[in-house]
Amino acid sequence: MTRRILLVNGPNLNLLGTREPEIYGEETLTDVEAHVGRVAGDFGLEVRAVQSNHEGVLIDAIHEAREDCSAIIINPGAFTHTSIALRDALSGVALPVAEVHISNVHAREDFRRHSYISGVADCVIVGCGVQGYELAVRRLAAVLAG
Ligand code: CA2
């Protein structure tokens, strides 16, 4: 088995730690990616991180994961609520998927309550702040260990 996780962050998550700290916290995306890499390392897993504001770039990264990754952590950002294409990409690669949302999407606007992604995810972590990414690594490591 390939000991690598693909970490995907969607649109605007490159702004983490620079604005709206009351919703998304103060850690930057670079901090989050480094932390995920460290936690994954404890389980003998590597991480490849991608962030893009473009749907097609995210879809291509998911397709490429078929070659050399064994699981995917994804925060699709606002594409969560709009993108059937992202859902189809995730279901197409047939790897275990952890969907992460930093904020509690159920306590915000109604349109954030529906996710096109959750139906193809193995687990969904919502409202745990950026710690949700660490929880996702731990869950996927357990899933991969069988
Ligand atoms: O809570 C989450 O993680 C979200 O996926 C974040 C998305 C939002 O559209 C989803 O409903 C829930 C937005 C990401 C925007 O990230 C920013 C970070 C810092 C400053 C501004 C935006």
Tab-separated table of N, CA and C and ligand atoms in Angstrom:
chain	number	residue	atom	x	y	z
A	1	MET	N	0.844	-1.208	0.000
A	1	MET	CA	0.000	0.000	0.000
A	1	MET	C	0.878	1.257	0.000
A	2	THR	N	0.479	2.249	-0.796
A	2	THR	CA	1.202	3.529	-0.802
A	2	THR	C	0.943	4.255	0.508
A	3	ARG	N	1.998	4.644	1.197
A	3	ARG	CA	1.819	5.275	2.514
A	3	ARG	C	1.747	6.791	2.335
A	4	ARG	N	0.798	7.263	1.548
A	4	ARG	CA	0.691	8.716	1.321
A	4	ARG	C	-0.771	9.143	1.337
A	5	ILE	N	-1.003	10.316	1.968
A	5	ILE	CA	-2.337	10.924	1.983
A	5	ILE	C	-2.286	12.188	1.130
A	6	LEU	N	-3.314	12.375	0.323
A	6	LEU	CA	-3.478	13.649	-0.391
A	6	LEU	C	-4.327	14.572	0.475
A	7	LEU	N	-3.798	15.751	0.754
A	7	LEU	CA	-4.525	16.775	1.528
A	7	LEU	C	-4.959	17.865	0.551
A	8	VAL	N	-6.270	18.039	0.404
A	8	VAL	CA	-6.819	18.976	-0.576
A	8	VAL	C	-7.556	20.105	0.136
A	9	ASN	N	-7.199	21.326	-0.175
A	9	ASN	CA	-7.941	22.491	0.326
A	9	ASN	C	-8.434	23.316	-0.854
A	10	GLY	N	-9.715	23.656	-0.795
A	10	GLY	CA	-10.359	24.346	-1.901
A	10	GLY	C	-10.293	25.861	-1.788
A	11	PRO	N	-11.200	26.519	-2.507
A	11	PRO	CA	-11.112	27.960	-2.708
A	11	PRO	C	-11.114	28.776	-1.423
A	12	ASN	N	-10.247	29.762	-1.430
A	12	ASN	CA	-10.108	30.766	-0.367
A	12	ASN	C	-9.406	30.266	0.883
A	13	LEU	N	-9.142	28.973	0.956
A	13	LEU	CA	-8.471	28.466	2.164
A	13	LEU	C	-6.998	28.877	2.209
A	14	ASN	N	-6.493	29.397	1.107
A	14	ASN	CA	-5.153	30.022	1.137
A	14	ASN	C	-5.150	31.265	2.031
A	15	LEU	N	-6.352	31.772	2.373
A	15	LEU	CA	-6.447	32.977	3.227
A	15	LEU	C	-6.453	32.649	4.714
A	16	LEU	N	-6.414	31.357	5.043
A	16	LEU	CA	-6.452	30.968	6.464
A	16	LEU	C	-5.423	31.752	7.270
A	17	GLY	N	-5.855	32.208	8.437
A	17	GLY	CA	-4.948	32.912	9.335
A	17	GLY	C	-4.734	34.369	8.994
A	18	THR	N	-5.325	34.810	7.901
A	18	THR	CA	-5.123	36.216	7.514
A	18	THR	C	-6.385	37.051	7.714
A	19	ARG	N	-7.570	36.404	7.680
A	19	ARG	CA	-8.849	37.103	7.840
A	19	ARG	C	-9.845	36.196	8.550
A	20	GLU	N	-10.887	36.821	9.057
A	20	GLU	CA	-11.980	36.096	9.734
A	20	GLU	C	-11.466	35.069	10.762
A	21	PRO	N	-10.534	35.484	11.646
A	21	PRO	CA	-10.005	34.515	12.626
A	21	PRO	C	-11.085	34.000	13.575
A	22	GLU	N	-12.166	34.787	13.748
A	22	GLU	CA	-13.241	34.343	14.644
A	22	GLU	C	-13.970	33.125	14.072
A	23	ILE	N	-13.899	32.945	12.766
A	23	ILE	CA	-14.537	31.762	12.146
A	23	ILE	C	-13.498	30.663	11.878
A	24	TYR	N	-12.339	31.062	11.330
A	24	TYR	CA	-11.408	30.056	10.815
A	24	TYR	C	-10.116	29.928	11.622
A	25	GLY	N	-9.978	30.716	12.713
A	25	GLY	CA	-8.791	30.605	13.548
A	25	GLY	C	-7.620	31.429	13.035
A	26	GLU	N	-6.502	31.254	13.687
A	26	GLU	CA	-5.342	32.106	13.401
A	26	GLU	C	-4.210	31.376	12.704
A	27	GLU	N	-4.345	30.067	12.566
A	27	GLU	CA	-3.263	29.317	11.904
A	27	GLU	C	-3.356	29.484	10.394
A	28	THR	N	-2.201	29.581	9.771
A	28	THR	CA	-2.166	29.713	8.317
A	28	THR	C	-2.276	28.318	7.673
A	29	LEU	N	-2.512	28.325	6.372
A	29	LEU	CA	-2.569	27.045	5.657
A	29	LEU	C	-1.213	26.341	5.735
A	30	THR	N	-0.145	27.116	5.703
A	30	THR	CA	1.198	26.516	5.817
A	30	THR	C	1.347	25.812	7.166
A	31	ASP	N	0.839	26.460	8.238
A	31	ASP	CA	0.871	25.829	9.575
A	31	ASP	C	0.090	24.507	9.549
A	32	VAL	N	-1.106	24.571	8.966
A	32	VAL	CA	-1.980	23.387	8.949
A	32	VAL	C	-1.309	22.248	8.172
A	33	GLU	N	-0.764	22.579	7.005
A	33	GLU	CA	-0.139	21.527	6.179
A	33	GLU	C	1.052	20.903	6.909
A	34	ALA	N	1.830	21.744	7.609
A	34	ALA	CA	2.998	21.221	8.337
A	34	ALA	C	2.537	20.305	9.471
A	35	HIS	N	1.476	20.735	10.169
A	35	HIS	CA	0.972	19.926	11.285
A	35	HIS	C	0.440	18.582	10.792
A	36	VAL	N	-0.327	18.632	9.718
A	36	VAL	CA	-0.860	17.379	9.147
A	36	VAL	C	0.295	16.448	8.760
A	37	GLY	N	1.336	17.018	8.185
A	37	GLY	CA	2.502	16.210	7.792
A	37	GLY	C	3.154	15.543	9.001
A	38	ARG	N	3.249	16.304	10.102
A	38	ARG	CA	3.875	15.745	11.324
A	38	ARG	C	3.031	14.610	11.910
A	39	VAL	N	1.722	14.851	12.005
A	39	VAL	CA	0.846	13.819	12.593
A	39	VAL	C	0.848	12.572	11.703
A	40	ALA	N	0.763	12.780	10.402
A	40	ALA	CA	0.780	11.635	9.484
A	40	ALA	C	2.089	10.852	9.647
A	41	GLY	N	3.186	11.589	9.837
A	41	GLY	CA	4.493	10.954	10.022
A	41	GLY	C	4.503	9.997	11.203
A	42	ASP	N	3.745	10.339	12.244
A	42	ASP	CA	3.661	9.454	13.420
A	42	ASP	C	3.061	8.093	13.058
A	43	PHE	N	2.305	8.062	11.957
A	43	PHE	CA	1.690	6.804	11.510
A	43	PHE	C	2.442	6.215	10.304
A	44	GLY	N	3.602	6.777	10.021
A	44	GLY	CA	4.366	6.276	8.871
A	44	GLY	C	3.763	6.664	7.543
A	45	LEU	N	3.000	7.776	7.554
A	45	LEU	CA	2.356	8.237	6.317
A	45	LEU	C	2.973	9.555	5.867
A	46	GLU	N	3.080	9.714	4.570
A	46	GLU	CA	3.499	11.002	3.984
A	46	GLU	C	2.260	11.786	3.577
A	47	VAL	N	2.451	13.087	3.349
A	47	VAL	CA	1.325	13.920	2.897
A	47	VAL	C	1.754	14.721	1.670
A	48	ARG	N	0.876	14.749	0.671
A	48	ARG	CA	1.032	15.702	-0.441
A	48	ARG	C	-0.118	16.702	-0.328
A	49	ALA	N	0.239	17.979	-0.219
A	49	ALA	CA	-0.779	19.011	-0.005
A	49	ALA	C	-1.002	19.809	-1.287
A	50	VAL	N	-2.286	20.046	-1.576
A	50	VAL	CA	-2.626	20.916	-2.703
A	50	VAL	C	-3.738	21.859	-2.259
A	51	GLN	N	-3.591	23.117	-2.625
A	51	GLN	CA	-4.692	24.093	-2.442
A	51	GLN	C	-4.878	24.780	-3.767
A	52	SER	N	-6.151	24.924	-4.166
A	52	SER	CA	-6.415	25.698	-5.376
A	52	SER	C	-7.762	26.386	-5.276
A	53	ASN	N	-7.855	27.495	-5.978
A	53	ASN	CA	-9.119	28.225	-6.083
A	53	ASN	C	-9.887	27.799	-7.343
A	54	HIS	N	-9.354	26.780	-8.047
A	54	HIS	CA	-9.914	26.373	-9.339
A	54	HIS	C	-10.382	24.922	-9.263
A	55	GLU	N	-11.631	24.718	-9.600
A	55	GLU	CA	-12.252	23.394	-9.465
A	55	GLU	C	-11.499	22.321	-10.262
A	56	GLY	N	-11.131	22.656	-11.501
A	56	GLY	CA	-10.470	21.662	-12.360
A	56	GLY	C	-9.113	21.238	-11.815
A	57	VAL	N	-8.406	22.165	-11.176
A	57	VAL	CA	-7.104	21.819	-10.588
A	57	VAL	C	-7.300	20.806	-9.455
A	58	LEU	N	-8.345	21.026	-8.671
A	58	LEU	CA	-8.638	20.097	-7.566
A	58	LEU	C	-9.014	18.721	-8.116
A	59	ILE	N	-9.807	18.717	-9.174
A	59	ILE	CA	-10.235	17.445	-9.780
A	59	ILE	C	-9.028	16.689	-10.339
A	60	ASP	N	-8.130	17.415	-11.016
A	60	ASP	CA	-6.923	16.761	-11.550
A	60	ASP	C	-6.080	16.170	-10.419
A	61	ALA	N	-5.946	16.918	-9.327
A	61	ALA	CA	-5.133	16.419	-8.195
A	61	ALA	C	-5.760	15.143	-7.619
A	62	ILE	N	-7.083	15.118	-7.550
A	62	ILE	CA	-7.772	13.917	-7.037
A	62	ILE	C	-7.544	12.732	-7.983
A	63	HIS	N	-7.652	12.968	-9.291
A	63	HIS	CA	-7.406	11.879	-10.252
A	63	HIS	C	-5.984	11.336	-10.111
A	64	GLU	N	-5.018	12.254	-9.932
A	64	GLU	CA	-3.609	11.823	-9.830
A	64	GLU	C	-3.365	10.992	-8.574
A	65	ALA	N	-4.182	11.228	-7.545
A	65	ALA	CA	-4.002	10.490	-6.287
A	65	ALA	C	-4.164	8.991	-6.491
A	66	ARG	N	-4.910	8.614	-7.537
A	66	ARG	CA	-5.088	7.187	-7.833
A	66	ARG	C	-3.757	6.469	-8.009
A	67	GLU	N	-2.766	7.224	-8.531
A	67	GLU	CA	-1.461	6.615	-8.837
A	67	GLU	C	-0.651	6.318	-7.587
A	68	ASP	N	-0.695	7.248	-6.596
A	68	ASP	CA	0.304	7.120	-5.526
A	68	ASP	C	-0.180	7.537	-4.135
A	69	CYS	N	-1.483	7.566	-3.926
A	69	CYS	CA	-1.998	7.885	-2.584
A	69	CYS	C	-2.965	6.784	-2.150
A	70	SER	N	-3.144	6.682	-0.833
A	70	SER	CA	-4.064	5.649	-0.349
A	70	SER	C	-5.272	6.239	0.357
A	71	ALA	N	-5.315	7.562	0.513
A	71	ALA	CA	-6.473	8.196	1.152
A	71	ALA	C	-6.439	9.694	0.850
A	72	ILE	N	-7.586	10.338	1.056
A	72	ILE	CA	-7.711	11.770	0.751
A	72	ILE	C	-8.380	12.481	1.921
A	73	ILE	N	-7.771	13.592	2.334
A	73	ILE	CA	-8.442	14.531	3.253
A	73	ILE	C	-8.800	15.744	2.406
A	74	ILE	N	-10.068	16.156	2.475
A	74	ILE	CA	-10.469	17.303	1.648
A	74	ILE	C	-11.342	18.278	2.424
A	75	ASN	N	-10.947	19.537	2.365
A	75	ASN	CA	-11.856	20.627	2.718
A	75	ASN	C	-12.155	21.329	1.397
A	76	PRO	N	-13.320	21.052	0.824
A	76	PRO	CA	-13.603	21.589	-0.513
A	76	PRO	C	-14.004	23.061	-0.507
A	77	GLY	N	-13.995	23.708	0.675
A	77	GLY	CA	-14.420	25.106	0.734
A	77	GLY	C	-15.842	25.225	0.208
A	78	ALA	N	-16.131	26.320	-0.478
A	78	ALA	CA	-17.499	26.546	-0.953
A	78	ALA	C	-17.917	25.567	-2.048
A	79	PHE	N	-16.946	24.868	-2.674
A	79	PHE	CA	-17.328	23.841	-3.660
A	79	PHE	C	-18.115	22.699	-3.004
A	80	THR	N	-17.979	22.578	-1.673
A	80	THR	CA	-18.777	21.601	-0.920
A	80	THR	C	-20.246	21.683	-1.310
A	81	HIS	N	-20.707	22.920	-1.453
A	81	HIS	CA	-22.145	23.171	-1.583
A	81	HIS	C	-22.594	23.293	-3.032
A	82	THR	N	-21.645	23.149	-3.963
A	82	THR	CA	-21.987	23.392	-5.373
A	82	THR	C	-21.529	22.306	-6.340
A	83	SER	N	-20.513	21.508	-5.952
A	83	SER	CA	-19.777	20.786	-7.002
A	83	SER	C	-20.088	19.292	-7.093
A	84	ILE	N	-20.923	18.953	-8.059
A	84	ILE	CA	-21.138	17.536	-8.382
A	84	ILE	C	-19.877	16.969	-9.033
A	85	ALA	N	-19.137	17.814	-9.750
A	85	ALA	CA	-17.907	17.349	-10.422
A	85	ALA	C	-16.863	16.874	-9.409
A	86	LEU	N	-16.733	17.600	-8.308
A	86	LEU	CA	-15.775	17.205	-7.266
A	86	LEU	C	-16.237	15.891	-6.604
A	87	ARG	N	-17.513	15.804	-6.367
A	87	ARG	CA	-18.062	14.552	-5.811
A	87	ARG	C	-17.770	13.374	-6.740
A	88	ASP	N	-18.012	13.559	-8.042
A	88	ASP	CA	-17.771	12.472	-8.994
A	88	ASP	C	-16.297	12.090	-9.040
A	89	ALA	N	-15.412	13.088	-8.939
A	89	ALA	CA	-13.962	12.800	-8.938
A	89	ALA	C	-13.608	11.939	-7.729
A	90	LEU	N	-14.136	12.303	-6.574
A	90	LEU	CA	-13.823	11.543	-5.349
A	90	LEU	C	-14.386	10.136	-5.428
A	91	SER	N	-15.608	10.003	-5.923
A	91	SER	CA	-16.159	8.649	-5.986
A	91	SER	C	-15.436	7.842	-7.063
A	92	GLY	N	-14.941	8.524	-8.103
A	92	GLY	CA	-14.224	7.840	-9.194
A	92	GLY	C	-12.899	7.234	-8.766
A	93	VAL	N	-12.192	7.876	-7.836
A	93	VAL	CA	-10.875	7.326	-7.469
A	93	VAL	C	-10.979	6.224	-6.422
A	94	ALA	N	-12.142	6.151	-5.771
A	94	ALA	CA	-12.408	5.035	-4.844
A	94	ALA	C	-11.347	4.872	-3.758
A	95	LEU	N	-10.897	5.968	-3.180
A	95	LEU	CA	-10.007	5.935	-2.012
A	95	LEU	C	-10.814	6.399	-0.800
A	96	PRO	N	-10.402	6.002	0.419
A	96	PRO	CA	-11.090	6.538	1.594
A	96	PRO	C	-10.948	8.055	1.666
A	97	VAL	N	-12.062	8.718	1.963
A	97	VAL	CA	-12.093	10.191	1.970
A	97	VAL	C	-12.565	10.695	3.327
A	98	ALA	N	-11.823	11.654	3.879
A	98	ALA	CA	-12.267	12.385	5.065
A	98	ALA	C	-12.576	13.816	4.639
A	99	GLU	N	-13.824	14.241	4.867
A	99	GLU	CA	-14.245	15.616	4.552
A	99	GLU	C	-14.123	16.451	5.831
A	100	VAL	N	-13.432	17.560	5.727
A	100	VAL	CA	-13.195	18.410	6.902
A	100	VAL	C	-13.774	19.794	6.651
A	101	HIS	N	-14.487	20.321	7.648
A	101	HIS	CA	-14.865	21.737	7.658
A	101	HIS	C	-14.410	22.351	8.966
A	102	ILE	N	-13.700	23.436	8.858
A	102	ILE	CA	-13.142	24.091	10.044
A	102	ILE	C	-14.275	24.637	10.911
A	103	SER	N	-15.212	25.296	10.272
A	103	SER	CA	-16.335	25.898	11.007
A	103	SER	C	-17.474	24.893	11.123
A	104	ASN	N	-18.399	25.177	12.026
A	104	ASN	CA	-19.598	24.347	12.133
A	104	ASN	C	-20.605	24.834	11.090
A	105	VAL	N	-20.586	24.179	9.947
A	105	VAL	CA	-21.423	24.619	8.826
A	105	VAL	C	-22.917	24.548	9.163
A	106	HIS	N	-23.272	23.772	10.184
A	106	HIS	CA	-24.690	23.639	10.562
A	106	HIS	C	-25.173	24.800	11.419
A	107	ALA	N	-24.233	25.599	11.896
A	107	ALA	CA	-24.603	26.741	12.735
A	107	ALA	C	-24.491	28.052	11.956
A	108	ARG	N	-24.373	27.939	10.633
A	108	ARG	CA	-24.183	29.137	9.806
A	108	ARG	C	-25.381	29.287	8.848
A	109	GLU	N	-25.145	29.866	7.690
A	109	GLU	CA	-26.250	30.065	6.745
A	109	GLU	C	-26.801	28.698	6.295
A	110	ASP	N	-28.086	28.673	5.949
A	110	ASP	CA	-28.714	27.412	5.526
A	110	ASP	C	-28.002	26.768	4.337
A	111	PHE	N	-27.506	27.582	3.396
A	111	PHE	CA	-26.919	26.983	2.191
A	111	PHE	C	-25.658	26.183	2.510
A	112	ARG	N	-25.055	26.395	3.695
A	112	ARG	CA	-23.848	25.625	4.055
A	112	ARG	C	-24.196	24.259	4.635
A	113	ARG	N	-25.466	23.993	4.860
A	113	ARG	CA	-25.836	22.729	5.512
A	113	ARG	C	-25.822	21.562	4.547
A	114	HIS	N	-25.905	21.855	3.245
A	114	HIS	CA	-25.886	20.741	2.290
A	114	HIS	C	-24.496	20.571	1.679
A	115	SER	N	-24.017	19.317	1.706
A	115	SER	CA	-22.726	18.991	1.091
A	115	SER	C	-22.926	17.962	0.002
A	116	TYR	N	-22.418	18.259	-1.206
A	116	TYR	CA	-22.402	17.250	-2.265
A	116	TYR	C	-21.348	16.184	-1.992
A	117	ILE	N	-20.422	16.491	-1.075
A	117	ILE	CA	-19.268	15.610	-0.861
A	117	ILE	C	-19.568	14.522	0.180
A	118	SER	N	-20.384	14.863	1.183
A	118	SER	CA	-20.544	13.952	2.333
A	118	SER	C	-21.016	12.554	1.933
A	119	GLY	N	-21.826	12.478	0.883
A	119	GLY	CA	-22.353	11.177	0.459
A	119	GLY	C	-21.292	10.239	-0.092
A	120	VAL	N	-20.105	10.762	-0.434
A	120	VAL	CA	-19.032	9.889	-0.924
A	120	VAL	C	-17.839	9.895	0.037
A	121	ALA	N	-18.008	10.529	1.200
A	121	ALA	CA	-16.922	10.560	2.195
A	121	ALA	C	-17.093	9.408	3.183
A	122	ASP	N	-15.975	8.929	3.698
A	122	ASP	CA	-16.034	7.887	4.742
A	122	ASP	C	-16.284	8.491	6.102
A	123	CYS	N	-15.816	9.730	6.314
A	123	CYS	CA	-16.123	10.430	7.559
A	123	CYS	C	-16.174	11.925	7.273
A	124	VAL	N	-16.899	12.629	8.124
A	124	VAL	CA	-17.086	14.075	7.978
A	124	VAL	C	-16.783	14.707	9.333
A	125	ILE	N	-15.867	15.665	9.345
A	125	ILE	CA	-15.461	16.314	10.593
A	125	ILE	C	-15.771	17.801	10.449
A	126	VAL	N	-16.626	18.287	11.327
A	126	VAL	CA	-17.188	19.631	11.179
A	126	VAL	C	-17.053	20.390	12.484
A	127	GLY	N	-16.592	21.630	12.394
A	127	GLY	CA	-16.673	22.515	13.553
A	127	GLY	C	-15.627	22.264	14.624
A	128	CYS	N	-14.573	21.569	14.295
A	128	CYS	CA	-13.491	21.310	15.271
A	128	CYS	C	-12.320	22.247	15.057
A	129	GLY	N	-12.532	23.322	14.284
A	129	GLY	CA	-11.414	24.198	13.960
A	129	GLY	C	-10.399	23.451	13.099
A	130	VAL	N	-9.176	23.981	13.044
A	130	VAL	CA	-8.178	23.305	12.202
A	130	VAL	C	-7.747	21.962	12.803
A	131	GLN	N	-8.119	21.712	14.064
A	131	GLN	CA	-7.835	20.393	14.649
A	131	GLN	C	-8.537	19.285	13.866
A	132	GLY	N	-9.592	19.658	13.146
A	132	GLY	CA	-10.306	18.672	12.335
A	132	GLY	C	-9.401	17.945	11.352
A	133	TYR	N	-8.379	18.653	10.851
A	133	TYR	CA	-7.463	17.997	9.903
A	133	TYR	C	-6.676	16.892	10.598
A	134	GLU	N	-6.260	17.163	11.840
A	134	GLU	CA	-5.516	16.144	12.600
A	134	GLU	C	-6.419	14.943	12.881
A	135	LEU	N	-7.666	15.229	13.252
A	135	LEU	CA	-8.605	14.128	13.519
A	135	LEU	C	-8.785	13.279	12.262
A	136	ALA	N	-8.799	13.947	11.114
A	136	ALA	CA	-8.963	13.223	9.843
A	136	ALA	C	-7.773	12.297	9.591
A	137	VAL	N	-6.562	12.774	9.878
A	137	VAL	CA	-5.383	11.908	9.699
A	137	VAL	C	-5.510	10.675	10.586
A	138	ARG	N	-5.897	10.912	11.848
A	138	ARG	CA	-5.978	9.790	12.794
A	138	ARG	C	-7.023	8.775	12.342
A	139	ARG	N	-8.150	9.277	11.874
A	139	ARG	CA	-9.216	8.372	11.409
A	139	ARG	C	-8.761	7.576	10.175
A	140	LEU	N	-8.147	8.272	9.221
A	140	LEU	CA	-7.731	7.578	7.998
A	140	LEU	C	-6.613	6.575	8.292
A	141	ALA	N	-5.727	6.914	9.229
A	141	ALA	CA	-4.667	5.964	9.598
A	141	ALA	C	-5.309	4.690	10.157
A	142	ALA	N	-6.360	4.858	10.960
A	142	ALA	CA	-7.055	3.687	11.519
A	142	ALA	C	-7.753	2.899	10.408
A	143	VAL	N	-8.388	3.605	9.485
A	143	VAL	CA	-9.070	2.930	8.368
A	143	VAL	C	-8.052	2.141	7.540
A	144	LEU	N	-6.903	2.763	7.273
A	144	LEU	CA	-5.897	2.111	6.428
A	144	LEU	C	-5.274	0.912	7.138
A	145	ALA	N	-5.213	1.007	8.484
A	145	ALA	CA	-4.639	-0.114	9.247
A	145	ALA	C	-5.603	-1.304	9.268
A	146	GLY	N	-6.857	-1.016	8.874
A	146	GLY	CA	-7.868	-2.092	8.787
A	146	GLY	C	-8.383	-2.459	10.157
B	1	CA2	O1	-15.675	25.635	7.470
B	1	CA2	C1	-15.036	25.325	6.455
B	1	CA2	O2	-13.947	24.783	6.484
B	1	CA2	C2	-15.607	25.703	5.072
B	1	CA2	O3	-15.325	24.628	4.187
B	1	CA2	C3	-14.876	26.961	4.645
B	1	CA2	C4	-15.400	27.549	3.334
B	1	CA2	C5	-16.923	27.713	3.389
B	1	CA2	O4	-17.397	28.143	2.130
B	1	CA2	C6	-17.608	26.420	3.762
B	1	CA2	O5	-18.991	26.664	3.853
B	1	CA2	C7	-17.108	25.916	5.109
B	1	CA2	C8	-14.780	28.927	3.087
B	1	CA2	C9	-13.293	28.953	3.129
B	1	CA2	C10	-12.849	30.375	3.212
B	1	CA2	O6	-11.681	30.419	3.965
B	1	CA2	C11	-11.278	31.622	4.461
B	1	CA2	C12	-10.292	31.591	5.411
B	1	CA2	C13	-9.850	32.747	5.982
B	1	CA2	C14	-10.376	33.952	5.573
B	1	CA2	C15	-11.365	33.992	4.613
B	1	CA2	C16	-11.811	32.832	4.041
